[in-house]
Coordinates of C-alpha atoms in Angstrom, one line a residue:
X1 CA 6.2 87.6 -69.0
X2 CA 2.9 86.9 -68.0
X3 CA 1.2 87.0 -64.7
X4 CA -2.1 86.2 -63.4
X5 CA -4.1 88.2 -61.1
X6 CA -7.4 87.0 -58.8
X7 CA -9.4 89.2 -57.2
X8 CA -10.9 87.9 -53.5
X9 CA -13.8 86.2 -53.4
X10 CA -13.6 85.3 -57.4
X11 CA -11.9 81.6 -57.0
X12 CA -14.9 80.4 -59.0
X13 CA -13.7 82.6 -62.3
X14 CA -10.7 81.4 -64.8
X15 CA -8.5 83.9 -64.1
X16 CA -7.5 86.0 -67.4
X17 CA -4.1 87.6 -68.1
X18 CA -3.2 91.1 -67.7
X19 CA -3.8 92.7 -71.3
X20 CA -2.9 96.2 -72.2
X21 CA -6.0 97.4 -72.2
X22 CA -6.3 97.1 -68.3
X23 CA -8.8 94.4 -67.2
X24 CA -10.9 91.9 -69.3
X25 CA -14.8 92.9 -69.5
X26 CA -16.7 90.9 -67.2
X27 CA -18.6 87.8 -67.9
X28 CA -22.4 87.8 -69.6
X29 CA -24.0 86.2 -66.5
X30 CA -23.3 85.5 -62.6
X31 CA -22.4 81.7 -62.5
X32 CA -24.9 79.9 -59.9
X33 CA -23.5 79.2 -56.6
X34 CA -21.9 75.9 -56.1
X35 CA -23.6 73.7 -53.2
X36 CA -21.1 73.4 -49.8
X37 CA -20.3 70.1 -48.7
X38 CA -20.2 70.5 -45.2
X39 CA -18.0 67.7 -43.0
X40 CA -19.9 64.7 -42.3
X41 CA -23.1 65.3 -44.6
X42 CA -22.9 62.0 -46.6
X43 CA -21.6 64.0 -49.5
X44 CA -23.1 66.2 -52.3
X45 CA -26.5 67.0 -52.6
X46 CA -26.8 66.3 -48.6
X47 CA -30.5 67.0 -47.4
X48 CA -30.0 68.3 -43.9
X49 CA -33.0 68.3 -41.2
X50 CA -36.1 70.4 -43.0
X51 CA -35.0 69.4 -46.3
X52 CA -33.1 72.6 -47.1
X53 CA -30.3 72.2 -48.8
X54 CA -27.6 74.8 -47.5
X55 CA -25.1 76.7 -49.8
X56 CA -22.3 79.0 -49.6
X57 CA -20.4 81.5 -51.0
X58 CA -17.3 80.5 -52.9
X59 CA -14.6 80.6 -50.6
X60 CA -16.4 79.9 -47.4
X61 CA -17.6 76.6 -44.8
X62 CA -16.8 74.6 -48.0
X63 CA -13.6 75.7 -48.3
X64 CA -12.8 75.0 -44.5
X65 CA -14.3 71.5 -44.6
X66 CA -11.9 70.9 -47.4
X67 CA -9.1 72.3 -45.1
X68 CA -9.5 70.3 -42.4
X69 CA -9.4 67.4 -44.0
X70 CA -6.3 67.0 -43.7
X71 CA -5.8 67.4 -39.8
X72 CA -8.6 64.3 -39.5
X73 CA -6.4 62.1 -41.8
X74 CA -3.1 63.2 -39.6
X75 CA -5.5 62.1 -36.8
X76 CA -6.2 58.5 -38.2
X77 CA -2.7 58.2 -39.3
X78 CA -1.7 58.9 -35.6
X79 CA -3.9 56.3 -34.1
X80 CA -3.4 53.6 -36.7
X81 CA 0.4 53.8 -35.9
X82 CA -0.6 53.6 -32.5
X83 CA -2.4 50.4 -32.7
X84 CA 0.6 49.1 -34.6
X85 CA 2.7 49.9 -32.1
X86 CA 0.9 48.2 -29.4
X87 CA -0.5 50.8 -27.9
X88 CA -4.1 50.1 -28.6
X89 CA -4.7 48.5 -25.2
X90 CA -3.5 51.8 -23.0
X91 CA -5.4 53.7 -25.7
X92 CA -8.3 51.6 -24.5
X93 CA -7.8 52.1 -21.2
X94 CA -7.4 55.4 -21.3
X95 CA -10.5 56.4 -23.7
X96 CA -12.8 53.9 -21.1
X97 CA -10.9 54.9 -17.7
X98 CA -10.2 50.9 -17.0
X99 CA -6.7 49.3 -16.6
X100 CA -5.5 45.5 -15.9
X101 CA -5.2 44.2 -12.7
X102 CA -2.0 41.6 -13.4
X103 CA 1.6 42.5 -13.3
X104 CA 2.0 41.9 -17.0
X105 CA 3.8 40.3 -19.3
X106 CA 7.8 42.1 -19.3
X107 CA 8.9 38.9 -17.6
X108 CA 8.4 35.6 -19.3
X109 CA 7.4 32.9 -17.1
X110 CA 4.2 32.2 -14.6
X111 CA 3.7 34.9 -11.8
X112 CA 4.9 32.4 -9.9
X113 CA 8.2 32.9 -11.2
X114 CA 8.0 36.4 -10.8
X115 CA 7.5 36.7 -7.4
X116 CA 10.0 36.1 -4.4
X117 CA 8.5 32.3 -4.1
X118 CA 10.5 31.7 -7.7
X119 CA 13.7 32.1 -6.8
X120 CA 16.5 29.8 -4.4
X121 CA 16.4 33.4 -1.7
X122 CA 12.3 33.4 -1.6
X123 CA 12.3 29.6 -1.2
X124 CA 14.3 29.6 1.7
X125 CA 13.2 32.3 3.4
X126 CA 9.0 31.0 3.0
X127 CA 9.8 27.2 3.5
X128 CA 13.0 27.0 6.5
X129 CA 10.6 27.7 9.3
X130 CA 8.6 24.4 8.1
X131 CA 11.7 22.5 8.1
X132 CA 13.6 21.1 11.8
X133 CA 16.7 18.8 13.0
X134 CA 15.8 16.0 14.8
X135 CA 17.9 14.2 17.2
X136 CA 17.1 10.4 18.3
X137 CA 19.3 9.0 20.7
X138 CA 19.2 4.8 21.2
X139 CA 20.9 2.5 23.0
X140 CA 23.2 2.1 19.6
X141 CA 24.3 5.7 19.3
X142 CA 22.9 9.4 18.3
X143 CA 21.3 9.9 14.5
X144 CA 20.9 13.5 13.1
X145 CA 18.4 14.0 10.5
X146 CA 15.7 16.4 9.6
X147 CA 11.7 16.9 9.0
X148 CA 8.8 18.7 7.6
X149 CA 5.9 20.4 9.8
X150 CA 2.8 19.4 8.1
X151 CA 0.2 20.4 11.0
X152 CA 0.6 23.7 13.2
X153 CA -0.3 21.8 16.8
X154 CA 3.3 20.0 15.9
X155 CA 2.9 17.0 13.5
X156 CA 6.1 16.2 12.0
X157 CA 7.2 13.9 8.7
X158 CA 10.3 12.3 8.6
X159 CA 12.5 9.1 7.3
X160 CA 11.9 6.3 9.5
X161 CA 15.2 5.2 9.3
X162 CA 16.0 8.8 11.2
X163 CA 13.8 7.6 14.3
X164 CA 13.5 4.0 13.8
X165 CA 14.8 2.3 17.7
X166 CA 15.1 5.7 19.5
X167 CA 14.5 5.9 23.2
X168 CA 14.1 10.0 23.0
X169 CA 13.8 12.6 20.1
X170 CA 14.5 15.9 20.3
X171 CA 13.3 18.4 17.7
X172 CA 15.0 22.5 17.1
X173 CA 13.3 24.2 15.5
X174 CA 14.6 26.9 13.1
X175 CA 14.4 29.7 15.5
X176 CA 16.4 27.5 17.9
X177 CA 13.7 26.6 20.6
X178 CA 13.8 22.9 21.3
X179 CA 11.1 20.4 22.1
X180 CA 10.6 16.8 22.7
X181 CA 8.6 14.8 20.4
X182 CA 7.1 11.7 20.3
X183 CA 6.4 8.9 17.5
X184 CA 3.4 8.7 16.2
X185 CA 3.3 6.0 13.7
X186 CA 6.4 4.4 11.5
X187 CA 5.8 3.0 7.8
X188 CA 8.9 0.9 7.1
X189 CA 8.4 -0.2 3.9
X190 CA 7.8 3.1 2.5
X191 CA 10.6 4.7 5.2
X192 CA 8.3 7.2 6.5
X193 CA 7.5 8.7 10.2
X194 CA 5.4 10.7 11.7
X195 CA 6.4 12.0 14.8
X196 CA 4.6 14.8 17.0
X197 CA 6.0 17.7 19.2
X198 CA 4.8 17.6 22.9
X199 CA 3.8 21.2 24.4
X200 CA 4.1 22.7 20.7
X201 CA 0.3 23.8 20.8
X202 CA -0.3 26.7 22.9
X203 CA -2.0 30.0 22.2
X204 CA 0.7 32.4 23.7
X205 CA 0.6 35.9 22.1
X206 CA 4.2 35.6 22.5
X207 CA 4.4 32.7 19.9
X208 CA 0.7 32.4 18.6
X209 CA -1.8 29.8 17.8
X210 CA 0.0 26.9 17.2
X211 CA 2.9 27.7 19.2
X212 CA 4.3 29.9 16.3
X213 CA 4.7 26.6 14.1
X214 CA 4.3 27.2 10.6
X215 CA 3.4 24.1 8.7
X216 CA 4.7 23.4 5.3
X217 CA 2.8 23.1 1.9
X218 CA 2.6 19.8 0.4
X219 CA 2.5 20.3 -3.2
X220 CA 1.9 17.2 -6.0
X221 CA 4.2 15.2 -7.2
X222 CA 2.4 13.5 -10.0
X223 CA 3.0 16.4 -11.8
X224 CA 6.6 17.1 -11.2
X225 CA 8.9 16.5 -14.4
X226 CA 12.6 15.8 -14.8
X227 CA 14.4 19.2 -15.5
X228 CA 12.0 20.8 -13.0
X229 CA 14.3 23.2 -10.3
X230 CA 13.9 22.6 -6.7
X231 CA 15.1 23.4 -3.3
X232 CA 16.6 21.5 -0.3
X233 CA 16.7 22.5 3.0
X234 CA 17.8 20.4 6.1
X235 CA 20.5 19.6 8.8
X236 CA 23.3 18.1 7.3
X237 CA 25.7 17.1 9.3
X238 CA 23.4 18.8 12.1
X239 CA 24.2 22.2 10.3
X240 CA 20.6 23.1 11.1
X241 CA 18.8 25.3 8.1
X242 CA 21.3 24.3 4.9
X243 CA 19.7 25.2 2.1
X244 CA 20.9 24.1 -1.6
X245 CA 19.3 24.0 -4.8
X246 CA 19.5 21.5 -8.1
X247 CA 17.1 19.9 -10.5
X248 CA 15.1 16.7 -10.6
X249 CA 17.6 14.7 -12.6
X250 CA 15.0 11.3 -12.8
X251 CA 11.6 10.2 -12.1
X252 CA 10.4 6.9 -10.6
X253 CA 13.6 5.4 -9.8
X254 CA 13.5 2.0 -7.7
X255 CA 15.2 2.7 -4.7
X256 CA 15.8 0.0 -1.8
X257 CA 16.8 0.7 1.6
X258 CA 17.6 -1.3 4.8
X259 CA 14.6 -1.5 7.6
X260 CA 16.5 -2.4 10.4
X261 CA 16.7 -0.7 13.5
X262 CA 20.1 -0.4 14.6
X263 CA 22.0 -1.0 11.6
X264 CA 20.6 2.3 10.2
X265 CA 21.3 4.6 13.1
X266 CA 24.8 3.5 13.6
X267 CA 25.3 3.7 9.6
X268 CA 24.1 7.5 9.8
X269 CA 27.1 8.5 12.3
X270 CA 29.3 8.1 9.5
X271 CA 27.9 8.0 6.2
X272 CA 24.8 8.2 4.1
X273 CA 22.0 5.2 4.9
X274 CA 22.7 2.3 3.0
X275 CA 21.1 1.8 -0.3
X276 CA 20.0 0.1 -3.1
X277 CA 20.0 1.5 -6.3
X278 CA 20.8 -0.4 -9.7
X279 CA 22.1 -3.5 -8.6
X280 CA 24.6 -2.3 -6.5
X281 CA 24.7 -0.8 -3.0
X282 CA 25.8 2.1 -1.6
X283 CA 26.9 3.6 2.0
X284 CA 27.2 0.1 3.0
X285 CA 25.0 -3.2 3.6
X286 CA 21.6 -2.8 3.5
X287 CA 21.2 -6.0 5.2
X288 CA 18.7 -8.9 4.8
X289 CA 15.6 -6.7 5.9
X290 CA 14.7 -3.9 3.2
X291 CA 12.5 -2.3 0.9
X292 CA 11.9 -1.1 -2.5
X293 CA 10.1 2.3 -3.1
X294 CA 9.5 4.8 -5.8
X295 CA 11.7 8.0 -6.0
X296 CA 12.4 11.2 -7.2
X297 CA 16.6 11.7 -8.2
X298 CA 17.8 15.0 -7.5
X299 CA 21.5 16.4 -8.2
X300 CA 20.7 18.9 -5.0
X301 CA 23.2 18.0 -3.0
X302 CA 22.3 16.0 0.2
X303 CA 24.3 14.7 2.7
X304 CA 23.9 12.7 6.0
X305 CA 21.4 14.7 8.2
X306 CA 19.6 16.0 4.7
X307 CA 17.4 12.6 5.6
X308 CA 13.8 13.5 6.2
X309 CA 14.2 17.0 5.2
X310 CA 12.3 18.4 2.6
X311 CA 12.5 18.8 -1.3
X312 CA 10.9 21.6 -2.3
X313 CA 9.4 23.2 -6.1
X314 CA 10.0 26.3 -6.5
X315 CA 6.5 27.4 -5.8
X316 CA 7.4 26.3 -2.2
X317 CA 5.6 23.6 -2.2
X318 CA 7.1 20.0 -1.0
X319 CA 7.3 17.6 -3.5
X320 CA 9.4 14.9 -1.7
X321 CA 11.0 14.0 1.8
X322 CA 14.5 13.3 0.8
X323 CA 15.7 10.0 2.1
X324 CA 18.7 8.3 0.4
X325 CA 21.9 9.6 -1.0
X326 CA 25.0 8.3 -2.4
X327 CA 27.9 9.7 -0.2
X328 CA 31.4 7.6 -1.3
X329 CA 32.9 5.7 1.7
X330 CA 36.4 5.7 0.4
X331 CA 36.3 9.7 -0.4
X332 CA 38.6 12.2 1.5
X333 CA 39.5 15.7 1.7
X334 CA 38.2 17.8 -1.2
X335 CA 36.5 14.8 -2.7
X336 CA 34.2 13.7 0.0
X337 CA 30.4 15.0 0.2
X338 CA 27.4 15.0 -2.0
X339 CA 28.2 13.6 -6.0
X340 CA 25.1 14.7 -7.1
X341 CA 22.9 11.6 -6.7
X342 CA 20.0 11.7 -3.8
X343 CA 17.0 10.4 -3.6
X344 CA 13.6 12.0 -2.2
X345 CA 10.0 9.8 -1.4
X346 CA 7.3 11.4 -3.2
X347 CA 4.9 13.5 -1.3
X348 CA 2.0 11.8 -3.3
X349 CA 3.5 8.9 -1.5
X350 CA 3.5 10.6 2.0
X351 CA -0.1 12.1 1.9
X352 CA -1.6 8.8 1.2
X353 CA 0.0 6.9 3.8
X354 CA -0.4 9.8 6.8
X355 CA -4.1 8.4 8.4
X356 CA -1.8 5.2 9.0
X357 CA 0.8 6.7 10.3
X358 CA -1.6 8.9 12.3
X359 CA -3.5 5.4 13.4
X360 CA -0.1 4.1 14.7
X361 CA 1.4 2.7 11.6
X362 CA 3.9 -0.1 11.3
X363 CA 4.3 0.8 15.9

């Protein structure tokens, strides 16, 4: 058997084997002391400041710079998995004591999205006190439809067809408080009102500036696209406040509706208003007086009252006044209501026509 034996301190010496004879004779000479590589000097033969080169004895800072080697690769291991594993950023942040300001990306979609405003419950709760039920009475009858605040001292947009004839019109608001309104200006061929409250702007501190109106956000319909979700909200039926929700099914659809006075408000008692759509008519005759506009198709489901009232993005913005819907007049029971196919004016359409409805319109 053989073993080996070092004494400390002699790691620069080949190490002999035991003999017999006890220990081998030493060597003729001392071997020169090797030069230390200390960490970070750029390697052998390092001049340090003053041009001195510094040296060790065997076993010494050499030997630790060698032995921490090791730790400092663990060390770059450790951060390069790090960086893999997408934690460079909070690394980052941490190392220059700055963060992000955004909510980040765990949710796909826009912040938009995100937040409250993105959903059927945030839409609701931001846009109903923008929308109201309107009531014109005429000599032919009552009508029940709905509109949009667009101004906080009480401007109002609606379907003409909801207010077209009336003798008075009576506006609730979604907190219940009731006013009289008067119209403004009427746009037949494009079916649109504008009718104002009377009384609505006070400064109470009990209701605020404006008379506590809240006025609705009219959005762009240029860039609305077929697929896009939406919201309506309105009175049908004079159920003040119904919300529902859908998609825009269709874009630019020629829609053609009855102008007359009468005809429509009677029509509105017990159906949808009559339309056009197609080459055939709907909710009855739409009579010899009409016109054709652009529209937005929605499967929402409308119904009679939902004229006037607002469809909404789900930004809460408006991106039509809903105006025409296909209600069938031979359906009973469980098959009677909305089928999915209602029509809205484009806002784009309704903010380029408001300074002549505001001027007096088609009055």
């Amino acid at each position: 058997m053989t073993d080996y034996y070092r004494r400390s301190g002699d790691e620069g010496y080949q190490q002999q084997p035991y003999t017999t004879g006890g220990y081998p004779p030493p060597p003729p000479h001392q071997p020169a002391p090797p030069v230390t590589v200390w960490p970070g000097d750029g390697g052998a033969g390092y001049q340090p400041p003053g041009g001195v080169v510094q040296a060790g004895p065997v076993g010494g800072p050499a030997h630790r710079a060698r032995a921490k080697r090791p730790v400092a690769l663990i060390a770059a291991v450790a951060i390069v998995a790090a960086v893999v594993g997408g934690g460079a950023s909070v690394l980052a942040q941490r190392l220059t004591g700055t963060g992000t300001s955004g909510t980040g990306n765990g949710v796909a979609g826009t912040n938009v999205s995100r937040s409250s405003t993105g959903t059927v419950a945030g839409v609701a709760q931001a846009v109903s006190p923008s929308i109201v039920e309107i009531g014109a009475t005429s000599s032919a009858g009552q009508s029940t439809g709905s509109g949009v605040i667009i101004t906080s001292d009480g401007e109002i947009i609606t379907n003409n067809h909801v207010v077209s004839g009336a003798d008075s019109v009576k506006v609730k608001l979604s907190n219940g408080k009731t006013y009289t309104a008067k119209v403004v200006g009427t746009d037949p061929g494009k079916d649109l009102a504008l009718i104002k409250l009377e009384g609505a702007g006070g400064t109470s501190r009990a209701e605020g500036s404006g008379g506590g109106l809240k006025p609705a956000a009219l959005g762009d319909s240029s860039k609305v696209k077929v697929g896009d979700e939406v919201v309506a909200i309105g009175s049908p039926e004079g159920l003040t406040g119904t919300v529902t929700s859908g998609i825009v099914s269709a874009l630019n659809r020629d829609v053609t509706v009855a102008k007359e006075q009468d005809q429509g408000q009677q029509q509105q008692q017990g159906g949808g208003w009559p339309f056009e759509f197609g080459g055939q008519q709907f909710n009855g005759d739409t009579g010899s007086s009409k016109t054709t506009y652009k529209a937005l198709q929605t499967d929402a489901s409308l119904n009679p009252g939902n004229s006037g009232g607002a469809l909404i993005s789900m930004n809460g913005e408006i991106i039509g006044i809903n105006s025409a819907m296909y209600s069938p007049s031979s359906a009973t029971g469980s098959t009677a209501g909305s089928v999915g196919l209602g029509f809205a004016i484009p806002v784009d359409t309704v903010k380029a026509d408001l300074d002549d409805l505001r001027s007096g319109g088609g009055n």
